[in-house]
PDB file of C-alpha atoms in Angstrom:
ATOM      1  CA  UNK R   1      47.402 123.097  87.399  1.00 51.00           C
ATOM      2  CA  UNK R   2      50.577 124.933  89.264  1.00 56.00           C
ATOM      3  CA  UNK R   3      53.527 124.613  86.859  1.00 61.00           C
ATOM      4  CA  UNK R   4      55.786 127.467  88.916  1.00 63.00           C
ATOM      5  CA  UNK R   5      57.363 124.947  90.949  1.00 66.00           C
ATOM      6  CA  UNK R   6      57.174 121.949  88.345  1.00 71.00           C
ATOM      7  CA  UNK R   7      60.461 122.991  86.398  1.00 73.00           C
ATOM      8  CA  UNK R   8      62.909 122.931  89.385  1.00 75.00           C
ATOM      9  CA  UNK R   9      61.655 119.747  90.829  1.00 77.00           C
ATOM     10  CA  UNK R  10      61.939 117.992  87.501  1.00 78.00           C
ATOM     11  CA  UNK R  11      65.667 119.446  87.131  1.00 80.00           C
ATOM     12  CA  UNK R  12      66.245 118.139  90.654  1.00 81.00           C
ATOM     13  CA  UNK R  13      64.886 114.810  89.805  1.00 82.00           C
ATOM     14  CA  UNK R  14      66.827 114.581  86.652  1.00 83.00           C
ATOM     15  CA  UNK R  15      70.203 115.365  88.603  1.00 84.00           C
ATOM     16  CA  UNK R  16      69.367 112.779  91.038  1.00 87.00           C
ATOM     17  CA  UNK R  17      69.094 110.573  88.326  1.00 89.00           C
ATOM     18  CA  UNK R  18      72.109 111.306  86.408  1.00 85.00           C
ATOM     19  CA  UNK R  19      74.082 111.104  89.793  1.00 89.00           C
ATOM     20  CA  UNK R  20      72.764 107.710  90.411  1.00 92.00           C
ATOM     21  CA  UNK R  21      73.465 106.532  86.764  1.00 89.00           C
ATOM     22  CA  UNK R  22      76.944 108.028  86.856  1.00 88.00           C
ATOM     23  CA  UNK R  23      77.803 106.225  90.477  1.00 93.00           C
ATOM     24  CA  UNK R  24      76.187 103.313  89.351  1.00 92.00           C
ATOM     25  CA  UNK R  25      78.509 103.187  86.114  1.00 92.00           C
ATOM     26  CA  UNK R  26      81.559 104.038  87.975  1.00 94.00           C
ATOM     27  CA  UNK R  27      80.897 101.217  90.337  1.00 95.00           C
ATOM     28  CA  UNK R  28      80.290  98.590  87.753  1.00 95.00           C
ATOM     29  CA  UNK R  29      83.618  99.598  85.967  1.00 96.00           C
ATOM     30  CA  UNK R  30      85.646  99.236  89.018  1.00 96.00           C
ATOM     31  CA  UNK R  31      83.702  95.655  89.939  1.00 96.00           C
ATOM     32  CA  UNK R  32      84.548  94.490  86.316  1.00 96.00           C
ATOM     33  CA  UNK R  33      88.398  94.900  86.835  1.00 96.00           C
ATOM     34  CA  UNK R  34      87.665  91.812  89.134  1.00 94.00           C
ATOM     35  CA  UNK R  35      84.823  89.732  87.806  1.00 93.00           C
ATOM     36  CA  UNK R  36      83.422  88.853  84.431  1.00 93.00           C
ATOM     37  CA  UNK R  37      80.456  90.903  82.811  1.00 94.00           C
ATOM     38  CA  UNK R  38      77.457  88.661  83.451  1.00 93.00           C
ATOM     39  CA  UNK R  39      76.184  89.477  79.680  1.00 92.00           C
ATOM     40  CA  UNK R  40      76.639  92.250  77.171  1.00 91.00           C
ATOM     41  CA  UNK R  41      74.284  94.184  74.810  1.00 89.00           C
ATOM     42  CA  UNK R  42      75.941  92.350  71.801  1.00 90.00           C
ATOM     43  CA  UNK R  43      75.502  88.894  73.369  1.00 93.00           C
ATOM     44  CA  UNK R  44      72.013  89.543  74.008  1.00 92.00           C
ATOM     45  CA  UNK R  45      71.491  90.977  70.432  1.00 91.00           C
ATOM     46  CA  UNK R  46      72.999  87.783  69.146  1.00 91.00           C
ATOM     47  CA  UNK R  47      70.646  85.700  71.221  1.00 92.00           C
ATOM     48  CA  UNK R  48      67.410  87.408  70.557  1.00 91.00           C
ATOM     49  CA  UNK R  49      68.215  87.347  66.833  1.00 91.00           C
ATOM     50  CA  UNK R  50      68.602  83.803  66.597  1.00 90.00           C
ATOM     51  CA  UNK R  51      71.965  83.627  66.204  1.00 91.00           C
ATOM     52  CA  UNK R  52      72.271  82.146  69.849  1.00 89.00           C
ATOM     53  CA  UNK R  53      74.894  82.648  72.676  1.00 93.00           C
ATOM     54  CA  UNK R  54      77.656  80.053  73.178  1.00 93.00           C
ATOM     55  CA  UNK R  55      80.272  81.493  75.588  1.00 92.00           C
ATOM     56  CA  UNK R  56      82.458  80.160  78.439  1.00 91.00           C
ATOM     57  CA  UNK R  57      84.387  82.766  80.711  1.00 94.00           C
ATOM     58  CA  UNK R  58      87.824  81.376  81.671  1.00 96.00           C
ATOM     59  CA  UNK R  59      91.036  82.776  83.874  1.00 95.00           C
ATOM     60  CA  UNK R  60      93.420  84.660  81.787  1.00 96.00           C
ATOM     61  CA  UNK R  61      96.148  82.217  82.308  1.00 95.00           C
ATOM     62  CA  UNK R  62      93.702  79.429  80.858  1.00 96.00           C
ATOM     63  CA  UNK R  63      94.260  81.290  77.530  1.00 97.00           C
ATOM     64  CA  UNK R  64      97.061  80.771  75.209  1.00 97.00           C
ATOM     65  CA  UNK R  65      99.462  83.386  74.785  1.00 96.00           C
ATOM     66  CA  UNK R  66      99.636  82.742  71.195  1.00 97.00           C
ATOM     67  CA  UNK R  67      95.854  84.166  71.037  1.00 98.00           C
ATOM     68  CA  UNK R  68      96.655  87.089  72.976  1.00 97.00           C
ATOM     69  CA  UNK R  69      99.772  87.472  70.451  1.00 97.00           C
ATOM     70  CA  UNK R  70      97.538  86.852  67.478  1.00 97.00           C
ATOM     71  CA  UNK R  71      94.727  89.292  68.265  1.00 97.00           C
ATOM     72  CA  UNK R  72      97.391  92.067  69.038  1.00 97.00           C
ATOM     73  CA  UNK R  73      98.975  91.360  65.951  1.00 96.00           C
ATOM     74  CA  UNK R  74      95.934  91.557  63.892  1.00 95.00           C
ATOM     75  CA  UNK R  75      93.696  94.285  65.561  1.00 94.00           C
ATOM     76  CA  UNK R  76      95.995  96.530  67.562  1.00 94.00           C
ATOM     77  CA  UNK R  77      99.871  96.390  67.296  1.00 94.00           C
ATOM     78  CA  UNK R  78     100.348  99.377  69.388  1.00 94.00           C
ATOM     79  CA  UNK R  79      98.046  98.008  72.226  1.00 95.00           C
ATOM     80  CA  UNK R  80     101.019  97.891  74.499  1.00 94.00           C
ATOM     81  CA  UNK R  81     102.162 101.522  73.884  1.00 92.00           C
ATOM     82  CA  UNK R  82      99.125 103.595  73.708  1.00 92.00           C
ATOM     83  CA  UNK R  83      96.627 104.818  76.145  1.00 88.00           C
ATOM     84  CA  UNK R  84      93.304 103.343  74.438  1.00 88.00           C
ATOM     85  CA  UNK R  85      93.437 105.471  71.185  1.00 86.00           C
ATOM     86  CA  UNK R  86      95.624 104.823  67.955  1.00 79.00           C
ATOM     87  CA  UNK R  87      95.341 108.400  66.844  1.00 71.00           C
ATOM     88  CA  UNK R  88      97.453 107.799  63.564  1.00 76.00           C
ATOM     89  CA  UNK R  89      95.178 105.121  62.866  1.00 67.00           C
ATOM     90  CA  UNK R  90      92.275 107.165  63.512  1.00 64.00           C
ATOM     91  CA  UNK R  91      93.366 110.044  61.346  1.00 62.00           C
ATOM     92  CA  UNK R  92      93.826 107.697  58.531  1.00 60.00           C
ATOM     93  CA  UNK R  93      90.371 106.070  58.877  1.00 54.00           C
ATOM     94  CA  UNK R  94      88.813 109.451  58.868  1.00 53.00           C
ATOM     95  CA  UNK R  95      90.724 110.542  55.687  1.00 56.00           C
ATOM     96  CA  UNK R  96      89.709 107.430  54.035  1.00 46.00           C
ATOM     97  CA  UNK R  97      86.164 107.403  54.876  1.00 53.00           C
ATOM     98  CA  UNK R  98      85.849 111.141  53.551  1.00 52.00           C
ATOM     99  CA  UNK R  99      87.288 109.965  50.050  1.00 52.00           C
ATOM    100  CA  UNK R 100      84.993 106.806  50.307  1.00 48.00           C
ATOM    101  CA  UNK R 101      81.899 107.668  52.454  1.00 53.00           C
ATOM    102  CA  UNK R 102      80.335 104.242  51.120  1.00 52.00           C
ATOM    103  CA  UNK R 103      83.211 101.955  52.339  1.00 47.00           C
ATOM    104  CA  UNK R 104      83.740 102.757  56.023  1.00 47.00           C
ATOM    105  CA  UNK R 105      87.059 101.966  57.318  1.00 45.00           C
ATOM    106  CA  UNK R 106      87.534 101.581  61.113  1.00 53.00           C
ATOM    107  CA  UNK R 107      90.529 102.091  63.364  1.00 62.00           C
ATOM    108  CA  UNK R 108      89.312 101.081  66.628  1.00 88.00           C
ATOM    109  CA  UNK R 109      91.986  99.637  69.261  1.00 94.00           C
ATOM    110  CA  UNK R 110      91.329  96.569  71.580  1.00 96.00           C
ATOM    111  CA  UNK R 111      90.571  99.049  74.348  1.00 96.00           C
ATOM    112  CA  UNK R 112      87.809 100.595  72.318  1.00 95.00           C
ATOM    113  CA  UNK R 113      86.289  97.354  71.487  1.00 94.00           C
ATOM    114  CA  UNK R 114      86.118  96.274  74.628  1.00 96.00           C
ATOM    115  CA  UNK R 115      84.415  99.513  75.773  1.00 95.00           C
ATOM    116  CA  UNK R 116      81.977  98.718  72.832  1.00 93.00           C
ATOM    117  CA  UNK R 117      81.231  95.388  73.479  1.00 92.00           C
ATOM    118  CA  UNK R 118      80.974  95.439  77.362  1.00 94.00           C
ATOM    119  CA  UNK R 119      79.311  98.614  77.961  1.00 93.00           C
ATOM    120  CA  UNK R 120      77.499  99.947  74.799  1.00 89.00           C
ATOM    121  CA  UNK R 121      75.325  98.538  71.811  1.00 80.00           C
ATOM    122  CA  UNK R 122      76.612  98.307  68.092  1.00 78.00           C
ATOM    123  CA  UNK R 123      76.263 101.317  65.767  1.00 74.00           C
ATOM    124  CA  UNK R 124      78.227 104.258  64.617  1.00 74.00           C
ATOM    125  CA  UNK R 125      75.845 107.067  66.167  1.00 77.00           C
ATOM    126  CA  UNK R 126      77.574 110.114  67.743  1.00 83.00           C
ATOM    127  CA  UNK R 127      76.219 109.428  71.333  1.00 86.00           C
ATOM    128  CA  UNK R 128      77.413 106.152  71.169  1.00 86.00           C
ATOM    129  CA  UNK R 129      80.948 107.058  69.735  1.00 88.00           C
ATOM    130  CA  UNK R 130      81.146 109.655  72.730  1.00 91.00           C
ATOM    131  CA  UNK R 131      80.426 107.343  75.143  1.00 92.00           C
ATOM    132  CA  UNK R 132      83.005 104.866  74.064  1.00 93.00           C
ATOM    133  CA  UNK R 133      85.841 107.400  74.206  1.00 94.00           C
ATOM    134  CA  UNK R 134      84.669 107.964  78.038  1.00 94.00           C
ATOM    135  CA  UNK R 135      84.474 104.133  78.541  1.00 95.00           C
ATOM    136  CA  UNK R 136      87.834 103.294  76.793  1.00 96.00           C
ATOM    137  CA  UNK R 137      89.462 106.126  78.818  1.00 95.00           C
ATOM    138  CA  UNK R 138      88.212 104.765  82.370  1.00 96.00           C
ATOM    139  CA  UNK R 139      89.302 101.022  81.503  1.00 97.00           C
ATOM    140  CA  UNK R 140      92.479 102.277  80.509  1.00 96.00           C
ATOM    141  CA  UNK R 141      92.846 104.051  83.603  1.00 96.00           C
ATOM    142  CA  UNK R 142      91.130 101.406  86.016  1.00 96.00           C
ATOM    143  CA  UNK R 143      91.772  97.974  84.528  1.00 96.00           C
ATOM    144  CA  UNK R 144      95.380  98.036  82.828  1.00 94.00           C
ATOM    145  CA  UNK R 145      96.143  96.270  79.921  1.00 96.00           C
ATOM    146  CA  UNK R 146      96.269  92.803  80.935  1.00 96.00           C
ATOM    147  CA  UNK R 147      92.609  92.924  82.254  1.00 97.00           C
ATOM    148  CA  UNK R 148      91.589  94.565  79.130  1.00 97.00           C
ATOM    149  CA  UNK R 149      93.079  91.625  77.108  1.00 97.00           C
ATOM    150  CA  UNK R 150      91.504  89.102  79.434  1.00 97.00           C
ATOM    151  CA  UNK R 151      87.701  90.897  79.143  1.00 97.00           C
ATOM    152  CA  UNK R 152      88.352  91.235  75.449  1.00 97.00           C
ATOM    153  CA  UNK R 153      89.109  87.525  75.013  1.00 97.00           C
ATOM    154  CA  UNK R 154      86.244  86.439  76.892  1.00 97.00           C
ATOM    155  CA  UNK R 155      83.536  88.402  75.482  1.00 95.00           C
ATOM    156  CA  UNK R 156      84.617  89.348  71.974  1.00 95.00           C
ATOM    157  CA  UNK R 157      82.282  87.477  69.046  1.00 95.00           C
ATOM    158  CA  UNK R 158      84.322  84.973  67.618  1.00 95.00           C
ATOM    159  CA  UNK R 159      82.143  83.241  65.140  1.00 93.00           C
ATOM    160  CA  UNK R 160      78.203  83.221  64.828  1.00 93.00           C
ATOM    161  CA  UNK R 161      76.857  83.183  68.229  1.00 93.00           C
ATOM    162  CA  UNK R 162      80.288  81.924  69.623  1.00 95.00           C
ATOM    163  CA  UNK R 163      81.677  84.542  72.495  1.00 96.00           C
ATOM    164  CA  UNK R 164      84.973  84.185  73.960  1.00 95.00           C
ATOM    165  CA  UNK R 165      88.370  82.148  73.208  1.00 97.00           C
ATOM    166  CA  UNK R 166      87.312  78.948  75.149  1.00 97.00           C
ATOM    167  CA  UNK R 167      84.249  78.476  73.283  1.00 97.00           C
ATOM    168  CA  UNK R 168      86.046  79.274  70.240  1.00 97.00           C
ATOM    169  CA  UNK R 169      88.603  76.939  70.742  1.00 97.00           C
ATOM    170  CA  UNK R 170      86.139  74.411  71.489  1.00 97.00           C
ATOM    171  CA  UNK R 171      83.973  74.686  68.615  1.00 96.00           C
ATOM    172  CA  UNK R 172      86.722  74.983  66.006  1.00 97.00           C
ATOM    173  CA  UNK R 173      89.620  72.890  67.364  1.00 97.00           C
ATOM    174  CA  UNK R 174      87.828  70.575  70.126  1.00 96.00           C
ATOM    175  CA  UNK R 175      90.519  71.913  72.695  1.00 97.00           C
ATOM    176  CA  UNK R 176      90.777  74.155  75.581  1.00 97.00           C
ATOM    177  CA  UNK R 177      91.928  77.711  74.754  1.00 97.00           C
ATOM    178  CA  UNK R 178      95.119  77.442  76.622  1.00 96.00           C
ATOM    179  CA  UNK R 179      96.504  74.694  74.154  1.00 97.00           C
ATOM    180  CA  UNK R 180      95.788  76.806  70.755  1.00 97.00           C
ATOM    181  CA  UNK R 181      98.728  76.576  68.572  1.00 97.00           C
ATOM    182  CA  UNK R 182     100.239  79.724  66.720  1.00 97.00           C
ATOM    183  CA  UNK R 183      98.281  78.842  63.252  1.00 97.00           C
ATOM    184  CA  UNK R 184      94.972  78.012  65.248  1.00 97.00           C
ATOM    185  CA  UNK R 185      95.259  81.113  67.188  1.00 97.00           C
ATOM    186  CA  UNK R 186      95.813  83.157  63.765  1.00 97.00           C
ATOM    187  CA  UNK R 187      92.997  81.504  62.422  1.00 97.00           C
ATOM    188  CA  UNK R 188      90.704  82.850  65.050  1.00 97.00           C
ATOM    189  CA  UNK R 189      92.160  86.371  64.997  1.00 97.00           C
ATOM    190  CA  UNK R 190      91.757  86.215  61.275  1.00 97.00           C
ATOM    191  CA  UNK R 191      87.893  86.217  61.571  1.00 96.00           C
ATOM    192  CA  UNK R 192      87.425  89.089  63.985  1.00 94.00           C
ATOM    193  CA  UNK R 193      86.597  91.773  61.625  1.00 89.00           C
ATOM    194  CA  UNK R 194      83.372  90.079  60.755  1.00 92.00           C
ATOM    195  CA  UNK R 195      83.200  86.723  62.568  1.00 94.00           C
ATOM    196  CA  UNK R 196      79.482  86.001  61.321  1.00 92.00           C
ATOM    197  CA  UNK R 197      80.903  85.773  57.784  1.00 94.00           C
ATOM    198  CA  UNK R 198      84.492  84.987  57.891  1.00 95.00           C
ATOM    199  CA  UNK R 199      84.078  81.164  59.132  1.00 94.00           C
ATOM    200  CA  UNK R 200      86.642  79.401  60.762  1.00 95.00           C
ATOM    201  CA  UNK R 201      85.593  76.040  60.203  1.00 92.00           C
ATOM    202  CA  UNK R 202      85.385  75.243  57.509  1.00 93.00           C
ATOM    203  CA  UNK R 203      87.653  78.563  56.560  1.00 93.00           C
ATOM    204  CA  UNK R 204      86.468  81.101  54.739  1.00 96.00           C
ATOM    205  CA  UNK R 205      88.776  82.687  51.894  1.00 96.00           C
ATOM    206  CA  UNK R 206      89.386  85.306  53.974  1.00 96.00           C
ATOM    207  CA  UNK R 207      90.622  83.276  56.580  1.00 96.00           C
ATOM    208  CA  UNK R 208      93.026  81.053  54.246  1.00 97.00           C
ATOM    209  CA  UNK R 209      94.649  84.332  53.017  1.00 96.00           C
ATOM    210  CA  UNK R 210      94.680  86.580  56.352  1.00 96.00           C
ATOM    211  CA  UNK R 211      95.955  84.181  58.810  1.00 96.00           C
ATOM    212  CA  UNK R 212      99.889  83.657  57.348  1.00 97.00           C
ATOM    213  CA  UNK R 213      99.765  87.334  57.448  1.00 97.00           C
ATOM    214  CA  UNK R 214      98.873  87.154  61.028  1.00 97.00           C
ATOM    215  CA  UNK R 215     101.494  84.551  61.755  1.00 97.00           C
ATOM    216  CA  UNK R 216     104.248  86.531  60.131  1.00 97.00           C
ATOM    217  CA  UNK R 217     103.257  89.732  62.529  1.00 96.00           C
ATOM    218  CA  UNK R 218     103.185  87.480  65.415  1.00 96.00           C
ATOM    219  CA  UNK R 219     106.780  86.709  64.464  1.00 95.00           C
ATOM    220  CA  UNK R 220     107.813  90.357  64.453  1.00 94.00           C
ATOM    221  CA  UNK R 221     106.016  90.865  67.785  1.00 95.00           C
ATOM    222  CA  UNK R 222     106.664  88.258  69.916  1.00 90.00           C
ATOM    223  CA  UNK R 223     110.026  89.508  71.170  1.00 90.00           C
ATOM    224  CA  UNK R 224     108.715  92.888  72.520  1.00 94.00           C
ATOM    225  CA  UNK R 225     109.182  93.006  76.141  1.00 94.00           C
ATOM    226  CA  UNK R 226     105.908  95.177  76.719  1.00 95.00           C
ATOM    227  CA  UNK R 227     103.659  92.657  74.700  1.00 96.00           C
ATOM    228  CA  UNK R 228     105.392  89.583  76.490  1.00 95.00           C
ATOM    229  CA  UNK R 229     104.525  91.223  79.940  1.00 94.00           C
ATOM    230  CA  UNK R 230     100.638  91.647  78.407  1.00 95.00           C
ATOM    231  CA  UNK R 231     100.332  88.145  76.920  1.00 95.00           C
ATOM    232  CA  UNK R 232     102.468  86.128  79.625  1.00 90.00           C
ATOM    233  CA  UNK R 233     100.791  83.967  82.436  1.00 79.00           C
ATOM    234  CA  UNK R 234     101.181  84.853  85.973  1.00 68.00           C
ATOM    235  CA  UNK R 235      99.629  87.517  88.385  1.00 54.00           C
ATOM    236  CA  UNK R 236     101.758  90.395  87.094  1.00 46.00           C
ATOM    237  CA  UNK R 237      99.524  93.603  86.178  1.00 45.00           C
TER     238      UNK R 237
END
């Protein structure tokens, strides 16, 4: 068997495959600026592990500003100001994890959570984290904050097999997401760290203790012009 030319041919093939994959993922990122993700690995994982897949994608203007403010208050209060990464929180989390390796503490921004949930799989391996950095950077540059929030509120898990604001609002409060009150929005936001465990209905003890804190944080942030520009209705980018 002649192996002399095999290595160059294999290398050329690998380069072509890499180029196709690179172009493909870039085109997909650009397309998702305007269209909703057809499905995510997290959603498929929920479906195939018996947790179900219940979701209803809706337009950004059909989601209450209360919920947008609630998730910013709960998950990422610097969302309007950072470029995808909250470096101070990351440093604190790394220091905490070094002190207590058996109790991992995360510091993911909303942008990072979108990158992970839309493009990647769940886990903490270095390959996934590296890809998360790349996709976070790309969506910040290509999508902008409002689109990131739009996708976040449509794909994030908000209960056991419940994905997105519209389905969560219908299941928990029997109303569309655009009509969520501040209290209801804060209760949904309170479940996000662990939506399979922190039940909104009937409310888990974590929800009952956490949502009043989120409401106070909402009161502190609802006069911030940068945040108001993100959570308001309308077509402004």
